[in-house]
């Protein structure tokens, strides 16, 4: 356990070292002066203040740098509680910015350290953020499994905070799975357990909020009204007991309560009370462009809709839709458009209402598909019936004229016009029936398409699992080699690959990138991986492996697919490296600046002979190269998903940035090197959609110490 603790602290030190000293180059002279004269607790308080102030900016990179400076100082002073607080702050920051990959990577390590320190409140708060990340990303079952492990752990320790927080996570998971009975039972149990703790945990207001959202989704408005009565009593006591510690959050707590109360009153038809609740919420909302402000706009429009004030409701709904464009949330998108369709229906604009319901049905996401289908049928029927009614009114008008004419002319003329009107009415009925039949056919086709789409997505998930199972997930545990690699496909399946094979004291390894993406690239990737493994087992040189691979993959390659590869074989006793580069990005190698093995490293890209990618032209002979020894020289191999990773402004990560990260990251081990690089890529792309697969491998032949 001491070894694990040491390793974790070392990793944190390495990561934070890249940020140390950078923060204050961008801060004011006053802050630098304040910190320069501070020691001990005072220095930590100032760093925490700087971090808190950084949260008021939109610069996520700056916030992370401030946080790591705080973490580094807590570690330097060996203050365990402050280290635990900094770890939790990091998870909260990543959670609030949807950096889920970083949470999945770092929190399991954080939990080991927090368990070692015995910081149980931080421990379970960190754990629930990990579980909620899985749940709200759509992986409810994985999140539920994480919560179950958390519950078992807390039960074993008899820790009520952990037990109550685990019940809260269960409620969130069951909500996403539409398991309403379990959802209600879990939230109730969470409130019951946590309310018995003094002082009351700060997570309780959040639990009331999620519980209220679930009851609103269930349309269980009686239960929601009962919950808001308990909620109000809790908030009054909670804020009073907090002694102003959370006064800054009081407006947020009250605004969520008032919005939930509005939901209940609207659902029960108590419109006057709903209006009072909305007025109460407005007093605690600073702006209509934040989350709770946009909720207020929606429910104010809903109140006006239910009051029959359709023009006013449409104005607020339009404002809500404008703000919605800044958020990528299909569930909210559909809900707001559903409200707009109801407003259009109230205004008698049936064609627009029918179009909106049809768009919601096609999206078929967070609202119930059958309910949307029913509403769409009603709206289209109303639209066609409205046309039929107008036609009938025109026919009746003509009939009245005809009666007058009949009085003047003859009963025979009256009968002729009467028969023609009846024929037109019959034809109109037939047209309506045909329209309904065509609409039903369209529904059936859409349902078949949706089923096929779900089946394809399921098969792609299976294919991803199979593909990820083809690359090694466990790495050598030997004193003479340090090796780690990772692969992240841009789509469900990808075309990158890596592999290695240990034959006594020789290590064969490769990294490759197949042209294209998706299923075709993954099939080509699997073939290349299988062939590499088979050829390496024959103890061939890397150039010979490349030649044989090219001969096999270029045969009957009618689609013109190819793979770039870096293939190497290193003797672990001497460090001698033989390699062949087939059109791949040049690896980076680190060399010590001094004679001692712990001297700082400087990195550069290998200069290599050009060889063609594998699979394009048969009968090529590939040229190999060698390096006398790479002992204590880390070799970093990657695909172009790294250096060509783009952010929203289409700015690439770049080769220079790659070398800079390697330069500035003291080498601890291969895994740490790759994880730091992955975090740097995540910061650079800042949530932008990945354009290519990302694969990295790092290895170092160790000298005898």
XYZ file of C-alpha atoms in Angstrom:
705
model
C 0.000 0.000 0.000
C 2.865 2.398 0.738
C 4.227 1.672 -2.741
C 0.874 2.458 -4.347
C 0.619 5.682 -2.382
C 4.126 6.710 -3.419
C 3.419 6.017 -7.082
C 0.146 7.966 -7.031
C 1.715 10.983 -5.349
C 4.606 10.832 -7.832
C 2.177 10.823 -10.739
C 0.357 13.824 -9.306
C 3.677 15.581 -8.826
C 4.715 14.930 -12.416
C 1.422 16.144 -13.836
C 1.338 19.265 -11.728
C 5.003 20.023 -12.395
C 4.063 20.960 -15.952
C 1.899 23.730 -14.541
C 4.035 24.903 -11.636
C 5.217 28.446 -12.024
C 3.024 29.123 -15.042
C -0.044 30.387 -13.260
C 1.482 33.476 -11.800
C 3.135 34.578 -15.010
C -0.390 35.434 -16.100
C -1.602 36.912 -12.787
C -1.360 40.415 -11.474
C 1.707 41.708 -9.607
C -0.380 42.030 -6.433
C -1.255 38.337 -6.346
C 2.361 37.315 -6.982
C 3.516 39.619 -4.201
C 0.873 38.271 -1.806
C 1.944 34.708 -2.491
C 5.644 35.449 -2.337
C 5.398 36.440 1.301
C 2.987 33.684 2.352
C 3.918 30.442 4.087
C 2.094 27.352 5.290
C -1.669 27.627 5.752
C -1.733 31.206 4.486
C -0.114 30.171 1.197
C -2.683 27.407 0.701
C -5.553 29.794 1.447
C -4.256 32.258 -1.149
C -3.883 29.527 -3.747
C -7.423 28.374 -3.051
C -8.618 31.953 -3.441
C -6.815 32.238 -6.790
C -8.448 29.005 -7.944
C -11.913 30.192 -6.841
C -11.406 33.436 -8.778
C -10.275 31.494 -11.866
C -13.720 29.826 -11.986
C -15.250 33.196 -12.881
C -13.335 33.093 -16.189
C -14.113 30.984 -19.270
C -10.496 29.808 -19.564
C -10.630 26.111 -18.637
C -6.900 25.653 -19.227
C -6.158 28.456 -16.754
C -8.523 26.950 -14.186
C -6.730 23.607 -14.446
C -3.327 25.270 -14.028
C -4.523 27.099 -10.884
C -5.929 23.860 -9.479
C -2.713 21.920 -10.040
C -0.726 24.709 -8.374
C -2.981 24.315 -5.321
C -2.567 20.531 -5.434
C 1.213 20.812 -5.718
C 1.398 23.105 -2.672
C -0.808 20.788 -0.576
C 1.463 17.897 -1.500
C 4.554 19.965 -0.724
C 3.223 20.727 2.763
C 2.165 17.055 3.186
C -1.331 18.110 4.295
C -3.504 15.086 3.601
C -6.896 16.759 3.981
C -5.884 19.570 1.628
C -4.622 17.004 -0.907
C -7.988 15.232 -0.680
C -9.832 18.523 -1.148
C -7.728 19.352 -4.228
C -8.388 15.906 -5.737
C -12.140 16.390 -5.269
C -11.977 19.908 -6.745
C -10.250 18.447 -9.813
C -13.009 15.860 -10.285
C -15.700 18.532 -9.850
C -13.987 20.741 -12.447
C -13.750 17.878 -14.965
C -17.343 16.825 -14.178
C -18.738 20.326 -14.737
C -16.900 20.553 -18.072
C -17.907 17.049 -19.269
C -14.297 15.789 -19.352
C -15.502 12.275 -18.638
C -12.466 10.470 -20.080
C -10.244 12.235 -17.554
C -12.641 11.298 -14.753
C -12.622 7.630 -15.770
C -8.815 7.691 -15.832
C -8.036 9.646 -12.649
C -10.792 8.978 -10.106
C -9.972 5.263 -9.507
C -6.428 6.356 -8.576
C -7.806 9.205 -6.428
C -10.029 6.766 -4.539
C -7.028 4.627 -3.593
C -5.248 7.662 -2.147
C -8.332 8.972 -0.323
C -8.932 5.511 1.142
C -5.298 5.443 2.253
C -5.743 8.805 4.016
C -9.112 7.819 5.516
C -10.841 10.922 4.072
C -14.247 9.253 3.734
C -16.357 12.291 2.855
C -14.034 13.226 -0.025
C -13.826 9.528 -0.883
C -17.554 9.037 -1.418
C -18.071 12.458 -3.036
C -15.355 11.623 -5.590
C -16.871 8.189 -6.160
C -20.410 9.487 -6.799
C -19.066 11.917 -9.423
C -17.463 8.958 -11.217
C -20.762 7.027 -11.118
C -22.809 10.058 -12.264
C -20.409 10.588 -15.184
C -21.246 7.103 -16.454
C -24.972 7.589 -15.779
C -25.438 10.964 -17.463
C -23.255 9.988 -20.428
C -25.847 7.281 -21.152
C -24.053 4.285 -19.653
C -26.615 3.773 -16.877
C -25.806 0.134 -16.227
C -22.087 0.814 -15.782
C -22.985 3.699 -13.471
C -25.338 1.448 -11.482
C -22.593 -1.165 -11.092
C -20.228 1.559 -9.818
C -22.868 2.745 -7.330
C -23.473 -0.820 -6.132
C -19.742 -1.216 -5.389
C -19.833 2.109 -3.573
C -22.863 0.959 -1.516
C -21.178 -2.336 -0.557
C -18.026 -0.448 0.459
C -19.997 2.003 2.630
C -22.039 -0.788 4.255
C -18.826 -2.608 5.163
C -17.499 0.581 6.803
C -20.893 1.443 8.405
C -20.525 4.885 6.797
C -23.956 6.540 6.496
C -22.630 9.303 4.262
C -21.445 6.747 1.722
C -24.663 4.706 2.033
C -26.920 7.739 1.518
C -24.836 9.037 -1.378
C -24.929 5.598 -3.024
C -28.744 5.581 -2.790
C -28.676 8.983 -4.534
C -26.591 7.516 -7.365
C -29.022 4.590 -7.651
C -31.888 7.069 -8.037
C -30.054 8.812 -10.884
C -29.341 5.506 -12.646
C -32.906 4.205 -12.307
C -34.225 7.540 -13.603
C -32.186 7.194 -16.796
C -33.475 3.613 -17.149
C -37.126 4.725 -16.577
C -37.382 2.321 -13.623
C -39.618 4.671 -11.669
C -40.453 2.464 -8.660
C -36.768 1.844 -7.891
C -36.000 5.500 -8.642
C -38.476 6.788 -6.009
C -37.398 4.208 -3.424
C -33.711 5.104 -3.910
C -34.190 8.873 -3.630
C -36.403 8.469 -0.540
C -33.834 6.224 1.129
C -31.041 8.666 0.262
C -32.888 11.595 1.863
C -33.776 9.496 4.906
C -30.180 8.374 5.550
C -28.454 11.703 4.800
C -30.986 13.788 6.777
C -29.873 11.960 9.907
C -26.302 13.312 9.566
C -25.291 16.559 11.282
C -24.415 18.939 9.863
C -26.661 18.008 6.937
C -24.579 17.104 3.841
C -24.381 19.719 1.096
C -25.451 17.110 -1.463
C -29.021 17.033 -0.059
C -30.342 20.072 -2.022
C -29.041 18.444 -5.199
C -30.843 15.183 -4.344
C -34.154 17.009 -3.843
C -33.639 18.642 -7.241
C -32.986 15.366 -9.095
C -35.855 13.672 -7.257
C -38.192 16.478 -8.318
C -37.089 16.192 -11.954
C -37.808 12.464 -11.889
C -41.338 12.960 -10.483
C -41.979 15.615 -13.146
C -40.827 13.215 -15.879
C -43.219 10.607 -14.421
C -46.016 13.216 -14.379
C -46.529 12.210 -10.734
C -47.622 15.727 -9.802
C -49.339 14.774 -6.517
C -46.093 13.198 -5.277
C -44.102 16.174 -6.567
C -46.331 18.592 -4.646
C -45.828 16.545 -1.465
C -42.063 16.535 -2.074
C -41.909 20.332 -2.494
C -43.647 20.795 0.870
C -40.882 18.723 2.532
C -38.290 20.427 0.333
C -39.242 23.915 1.581
C -39.027 22.875 5.235
C -35.653 21.275 4.596
C -34.222 24.365 2.838
C -35.260 26.737 5.611
C -33.566 24.581 8.238
C -30.572 23.721 6.032
C -29.661 27.345 5.269
C -30.205 28.358 8.889
C -27.965 25.518 10.174
C -25.275 26.339 7.624
C -24.533 29.645 9.385
C -24.117 31.446 6.060
C -21.491 28.903 4.912
C -23.525 28.272 1.787
C -25.264 31.632 1.524
C -23.809 32.072 -1.965
C -25.763 29.025 -3.085
C -29.036 29.982 -1.377
C -30.453 31.585 -4.541
C -29.671 28.440 -6.524
C -31.297 26.199 -3.890
C -34.460 28.319 -3.763
C -34.736 28.712 -7.539
C -34.723 24.920 -8.009
C -37.397 24.564 -5.300
C -39.655 27.166 -6.928
C -39.261 25.619 -10.393
C -40.186 22.171 -9.019
C -43.206 23.697 -7.232
C -44.247 25.307 -10.524
C -44.040 21.927 -12.267
C -46.333 20.382 -9.661
C -48.891 23.216 -9.750
C -49.025 23.260 -13.566
C -49.447 19.487 -13.659
C -52.344 19.707 -11.175
C -53.956 22.645 -12.992
C -53.406 25.059 -10.085
C -52.503 27.952 -12.352
C -52.756 30.809 -9.819
C -50.404 28.975 -7.438
C -48.069 28.191 -10.353
C -47.901 31.903 -11.173
C -46.922 32.692 -7.561
C -44.208 30.021 -7.647
C -42.782 31.478 -10.871
C -42.724 34.933 -9.285
C -40.818 33.470 -6.330
C -38.331 31.774 -8.656
C -37.753 35.010 -10.579
C -36.500 36.724 -7.407
C -33.629 34.218 -7.179
C -32.602 34.126 -10.863
C -29.882 36.468 -12.079
C -30.261 35.889 -15.832
C -32.497 34.008 -18.255
C -29.533 32.577 -20.180
C -28.316 30.207 -17.468
C -29.851 26.789 -16.821
C -32.427 27.779 -14.220
C -33.238 30.987 -16.091
C -34.036 29.005 -19.239
C -36.206 26.652 -17.142
C -38.114 29.694 -15.885
C -38.743 30.836 -19.474
C -40.074 27.382 -20.390
C -42.484 27.085 -17.460
C -43.647 30.684 -17.766
C -44.518 29.921 -21.390
C -46.235 26.708 -20.206
C -48.348 28.696 -17.749
C -49.382 31.158 -20.478
C -50.170 28.215 -22.761
C -52.433 26.634 -20.160
C -54.076 30.029 -19.566
C -54.832 30.294 -23.295
C -52.528 33.320 -23.761
C -50.931 31.829 -26.858
C -49.285 34.925 -28.360
C -47.467 35.708 -25.082
C -46.495 32.050 -24.725
C -45.077 32.051 -28.256
C -42.856 35.068 -27.471
C -41.254 33.313 -24.460
C -40.966 30.018 -26.332
C -39.130 31.788 -29.166
C -36.681 33.307 -26.651
C -36.145 29.856 -25.104
C -35.425 28.324 -28.518
C -32.868 31.044 -29.292
C -30.993 30.273 -26.057
C -31.292 26.544 -26.710
C -29.048 26.796 -29.779
C -26.033 27.210 -27.465
C -26.673 23.819 -25.807
C -26.384 20.377 -27.418
C -29.220 18.641 -25.551
C -31.679 16.759 -27.750
C -34.001 15.996 -24.824
C -34.466 19.703 -24.041
C -34.664 20.456 -27.777
C -37.611 18.102 -28.200
C -39.404 19.302 -25.059
C -39.239 22.964 -26.124
C -40.416 22.137 -29.657
C -43.279 20.074 -28.235
C -44.375 23.146 -26.281
C -44.162 25.221 -29.470
C -46.335 22.690 -31.311
C -48.974 22.954 -28.573
C -48.882 26.754 -28.836
C -49.341 26.544 -32.621
C -52.274 24.217 -32.079
C -53.814 26.766 -29.697
C -53.336 29.503 -32.305
C -55.073 27.341 -34.919
C -51.887 27.004 -36.975
C -52.402 23.266 -37.409
C -50.049 22.800 -40.351
C -47.097 24.218 -38.378
C -48.073 22.156 -35.335
C -48.217 18.977 -37.441
C -44.784 19.749 -38.916
C -43.273 20.204 -35.436
C -44.775 16.941 -34.166
C -43.428 15.177 -37.248
C -39.907 16.527 -36.575
C -40.124 15.307 -32.978
C -41.235 11.876 -34.127
C -38.275 11.617 -36.518
C -35.853 12.561 -33.726
C -37.500 9.899 -31.527
C -35.228 10.502 -28.555
C -36.219 11.564 -25.056
C -40.015 11.728 -25.455
C -42.077 8.590 -25.867
C -42.253 7.586 -29.538
C -45.790 6.145 -29.374
C -47.090 9.282 -27.621
C -45.514 11.496 -30.285
C -46.960 9.268 -32.988
C -50.421 9.622 -31.433
C -50.085 13.402 -31.259
C -48.848 13.535 -34.847
C -51.853 11.492 -36.009
C -54.237 13.798 -34.131
C -52.641 16.928 -35.589
C -52.649 15.642 -39.170
C -56.235 14.483 -38.719
C -57.234 17.891 -37.392
C -55.511 19.529 -40.319
C -57.297 17.370 -42.897
C -60.631 17.537 -41.053
C -60.317 21.306 -41.044
C -59.922 21.290 -44.814
C -62.885 18.921 -45.131
C -64.987 21.177 -42.922
C -64.245 24.189 -45.098
C -65.079 22.173 -48.214
C -68.337 21.096 -46.617
C -69.152 24.714 -45.744
C -68.536 25.715 -49.372
C -70.788 22.877 -50.522
C -73.531 24.013 -48.123
C -73.221 27.559 -49.451
C -73.600 26.278 -53.003
C -76.588 24.248 -51.848
C -78.262 27.369 -50.505
C -77.709 29.126 -53.845
C -79.029 26.069 -55.601
C -82.203 26.118 -53.518
C -82.814 29.692 -54.623
C -82.214 28.730 -58.214
C -84.507 25.721 -57.872
C -87.295 28.006 -56.646
C -86.869 30.056 -59.830
C -86.075 27.307 -62.296
C -87.056 23.784 -61.358
C -86.813 20.936 -58.875
C -84.738 18.976 -61.408
C -81.875 21.513 -61.343
C -81.869 21.342 -57.515
C -81.435 17.579 -57.617
C -78.525 17.805 -60.062
C -76.596 20.181 -57.850
C -77.434 18.101 -54.768
C -75.995 14.944 -56.368
C -72.822 16.738 -57.456
C -72.255 18.084 -53.913
C -72.684 14.611 -52.445
C -70.200 13.186 -54.976
C -67.604 15.792 -54.075
C -68.102 15.081 -50.358
C -67.622 11.353 -50.944
C -64.441 12.032 -52.925
C -63.133 14.219 -50.107
C -63.719 11.363 -47.636
C -61.873 8.969 -49.943
C -58.933 11.394 -50.227
C -58.768 11.667 -46.431
C -58.739 7.866 -46.047
C -55.937 7.582 -48.628
C -53.938 10.263 -46.802
C -54.296 8.344 -43.528
C -53.230 5.123 -45.255
C -50.123 6.841 -46.703
C -49.286 8.328 -43.313
C -49.566 4.892 -41.670
C -47.216 3.437 -44.312
C -44.723 6.209 -43.541
C -44.951 5.417 -39.822
C -44.364 1.704 -40.473
C -41.324 2.449 -42.653
C -39.907 4.796 -40.012
C -40.340 2.153 -37.298
C -38.542 -0.401 -39.496
C -35.728 2.091 -40.131
C -35.414 2.840 -36.406
C -35.280 -0.879 -35.576
C -32.610 -1.458 -38.224
C -30.615 1.529 -36.951
C -30.706 0.193 -33.377
C -29.610 -3.239 -34.592
C -26.689 -1.750 -36.547
C -25.623 0.314 -33.530
C -25.733 -2.797 -31.355
C -23.636 -4.737 -33.857
C -21.127 -1.875 -34.059
C -20.766 -1.896 -30.275
C -20.066 -5.621 -30.424
C -17.554 -5.047 -33.236
C -15.816 -2.367 -31.131
C -15.531 -4.774 -28.211
C -14.086 -7.448 -30.496
C -11.625 -5.004 -32.037
C -10.470 -3.623 -28.688
C -9.961 -7.226 -27.577
C -7.486 -7.722 -30.438
C -4.954 -5.229 -29.052
C -3.038 -6.085 -25.873
C -4.527 -4.734 -22.647
C -1.826 -6.105 -20.330
C 1.824 -5.135 -20.590
C 5.113 -6.781 -19.559
C 6.005 -6.692 -15.880
C 9.782 -7.085 -16.201
C 12.724 -5.167 -14.784
C 14.321 -4.678 -18.215
C 11.410 -3.121 -20.187
C 8.797 -0.425 -19.499
C 5.984 -0.585 -22.097
C 2.476 0.872 -22.351
C 0.075 1.676 -25.214
C -3.481 2.912 -25.762
C -5.921 3.119 -28.680
C -9.001 5.370 -28.902
C -11.153 4.953 -32.063
C -12.834 8.096 -33.412
C -15.948 6.083 -34.322
C -17.450 2.858 -32.974
C -14.660 0.965 -34.723
C -11.402 2.283 -36.150
C -8.353 1.549 -38.246
C -5.460 2.137 -35.855
C -3.524 -0.786 -34.408
C -0.692 -1.689 -32.075
C 0.783 -5.015 -31.002
C 3.869 -6.493 -29.348
C 5.370 -9.926 -28.808
C 8.088 -11.014 -26.364
C 10.358 -13.824 -27.574
C 12.870 -14.469 -24.775
C 14.943 -11.255 -24.628
C 13.636 -9.826 -27.893
C 10.621 -7.515 -28.046
C 8.744 -7.168 -31.351
C 6.333 -4.229 -31.551
C 4.362 -2.212 -34.100
C 2.016 0.774 -34.408
C -0.106 1.283 -37.532
C -2.757 3.484 -39.117
C -5.099 2.106 -41.811
C -6.398 4.474 -44.477
C -9.995 5.507 -43.882
C -12.203 4.908 -40.856
C -15.100 2.772 -39.731
C -15.842 -0.870 -40.541
C -13.652 -1.275 -43.701
C -10.621 0.146 -41.856
C -11.265 -2.107 -38.861
C -11.357 -5.226 -41.070
C -8.067 -4.247 -42.743
C -6.632 -3.487 -39.282
C -7.558 -6.928 -37.948
C -5.904 -8.616 -40.934
C -2.696 -6.568 -40.518
C -2.549 -7.304 -36.777
C -2.999 -11.044 -37.293
C -0.279 -11.167 -39.973
C 2.198 -9.150 -37.875
C 1.822 -11.526 -34.953
C 2.317 -14.573 -37.187
C 5.430 -13.127 -38.887
C 7.012 -11.926 -35.623
C 6.752 -15.449 -34.228
C 9.020 -16.540 -37.120
C 11.785 -14.259 -35.716
C 11.976 -12.227 -38.940
C 13.675 -8.828 -39.098
C 11.319 -5.785 -39.154
C 12.075 -5.033 -42.833
C 11.280 -8.631 -43.772
C 8.039 -8.459 -41.790
C 7.063 -5.294 -43.689
C 7.906 -6.938 -47.037
C 5.854 -10.049 -46.261
C 2.957 -7.941 -44.919
C 2.942 -5.878 -48.109
C 2.886 -9.011 -50.284
C -0.112 -10.402 -48.412
C -2.152 -7.193 -48.038
C -1.620 -5.892 -51.603
C -2.977 -9.125 -53.084
C -6.596 -8.698 -54.296
C -6.711 -5.253 -52.695
C -9.324 -3.873 -55.079
C -10.345 -1.039 -52.745
C -6.782 0.330 -52.626
C -6.583 0.317 -48.833
C -3.201 0.605 -47.141
C -1.631 0.859 -43.707
C 1.300 2.944 -42.481
C 3.340 1.094 -39.870
C 6.362 1.439 -37.656
C 7.776 -2.020 -36.909
C 10.578 -2.600 -34.427
C 12.550 -5.356 -32.723
C 14.719 -4.545 -29.723
C 17.217 -6.771 -27.912
C 16.504 -6.197 -24.221
C 19.993 -7.287 -23.170
C 21.941 -4.847 -25.390
C 19.290 -2.245 -26.259
C 20.005 -2.758 -30.000
C 16.987 -1.636 -32.063
C 16.179 -2.844 -35.584
C 13.231 -1.087 -37.197
C 11.416 -0.432 -40.474
C 9.177 2.560 -41.068
C 6.486 2.033 -43.756
C 5.204 5.543 -44.450
C 4.389 6.190 -40.773
C 4.898 9.295 -38.607
C 8.464 9.424 -37.250
C 8.637 8.353 -33.577
C 10.148 10.667 -30.985
C 13.118 9.444 -28.945
C 14.462 10.899 -25.712
C 18.174 11.241 -25.029
C 19.759 12.133 -21.722
C 21.511 15.517 -21.564
C 24.087 14.102 -19.147
C 25.874 10.844 -18.464
C 23.747 9.778 -15.507
C 20.602 7.728 -16.135
C 18.454 10.297 -14.272
C 19.682 13.246 -16.357
C 16.961 15.375 -18.056
C 15.813 14.129 -21.465
C 15.622 15.981 -24.745
C 13.414 14.604 -27.523
C 13.693 14.638 -31.296
C 12.063 12.794 -34.176
C 13.943 9.872 -35.720
C 15.339 10.481 -39.193
C 14.490 7.413 -41.291
C 14.622 5.969 -44.786
C 11.393 6.546 -46.726
C 9.359 3.410 -47.397
C 5.946 3.154 -49.010
C 2.841 2.345 -46.959
C 1.956 -1.339 -46.852
C -0.676 -2.735 -49.207
C -0.436 -0.477 -52.255
C 2.218 -2.033 -54.521
C 3.217 -5.718 -54.549
C 6.805 -6.989 -54.836
C 8.352 -4.120 -52.868
C 11.455 -4.776 -50.744
C 11.407 -2.686 -47.592
C 14.616 -1.234 -46.147
C 15.383 -1.627 -42.468
C 17.528 0.491 -40.148
C 19.030 0.131 -36.686
C 20.238 2.004 -33.613
C 23.105 0.540 -31.567
C 21.385 1.039 -28.233
C 18.256 2.759 -26.924
C 18.824 1.832 -23.277
C 17.275 4.504 -21.011
C 16.023 6.364 -24.111
C 12.181 6.430 -24.181
C 10.718 5.754 -27.647
C 7.320 7.392 -28.255
C 5.341 6.085 -31.271
C 1.952 7.453 -32.322
C -0.557 7.828 -35.164
C -1.526 11.100 -36.822
C -4.643 11.271 -34.644
C -2.257 12.897 -32.146
C -0.362 15.579 -34.048
C -3.348 16.304 -36.339
C -5.963 16.494 -33.539
C -8.012 19.663 -34.118
C -9.966 21.954 -31.818
C -13.170 23.806 -32.752
C -11.095 26.445 -34.599
C -9.475 23.657 -36.685
C -6.078 24.300 -35.103
C -3.937 21.153 -35.039
C -2.068 19.837 -31.995
C 1.136 19.896 -34.071
C 4.575 18.262 -34.001
C 6.161 21.116 -32.061
C 3.508 20.878 -29.336
C 4.081 17.115 -29.183
C 7.813 17.556 -28.555
C 7.138 20.374 -26.092
C 4.890 18.138 -23.967
C 7.542 15.395 -23.944
C 10.271 17.913 -23.027
C 8.264 19.372 -20.148
C 7.098 16.045 -18.677
C 9.731 14.387 -16.490
C 9.702 10.709 -17.443
C 8.371 8.481 -14.667
C 7.079 5.506 -16.653
C 5.544 4.709 -20.033
C 1.953 4.830 -18.815
C 2.400 8.226 -17.207
C 3.907 9.564 -20.452
C 0.878 8.461 -22.488
C -1.690 9.630 -19.943
C -0.153 13.101 -19.794
C -0.168 13.277 -23.598
C -3.807 12.156 -23.698
C -4.794 14.868 -21.222
C -2.959 17.487 -23.286
C -4.852 16.374 -26.419
C -8.150 16.554 -24.501
C -7.345 20.124 -23.403
C -6.414 21.101 -26.946
C -9.542 19.758 -28.663
C -11.712 21.049 -25.770
C -14.666 18.803 -26.565
C -14.470 19.022 -30.380
C -15.478 15.882 -32.283
C -12.383 13.691 -32.913
C -11.474 13.560 -36.611
C -9.226 10.481 -36.454
C -8.316 7.502 -34.284
C -5.651 8.133 -31.627
C -3.056 5.478 -30.794
C 0.145 5.882 -28.730
C 2.882 3.525 -27.567
C 5.817 4.317 -25.293
C 8.648 1.948 -24.405
C 11.988 2.185 -22.631
C 14.689 -0.455 -22.255
C 15.964 -0.118 -18.697
C 19.574 -0.193 -17.673
C 20.712 -1.980 -14.544
C 20.621 0.481 -11.656
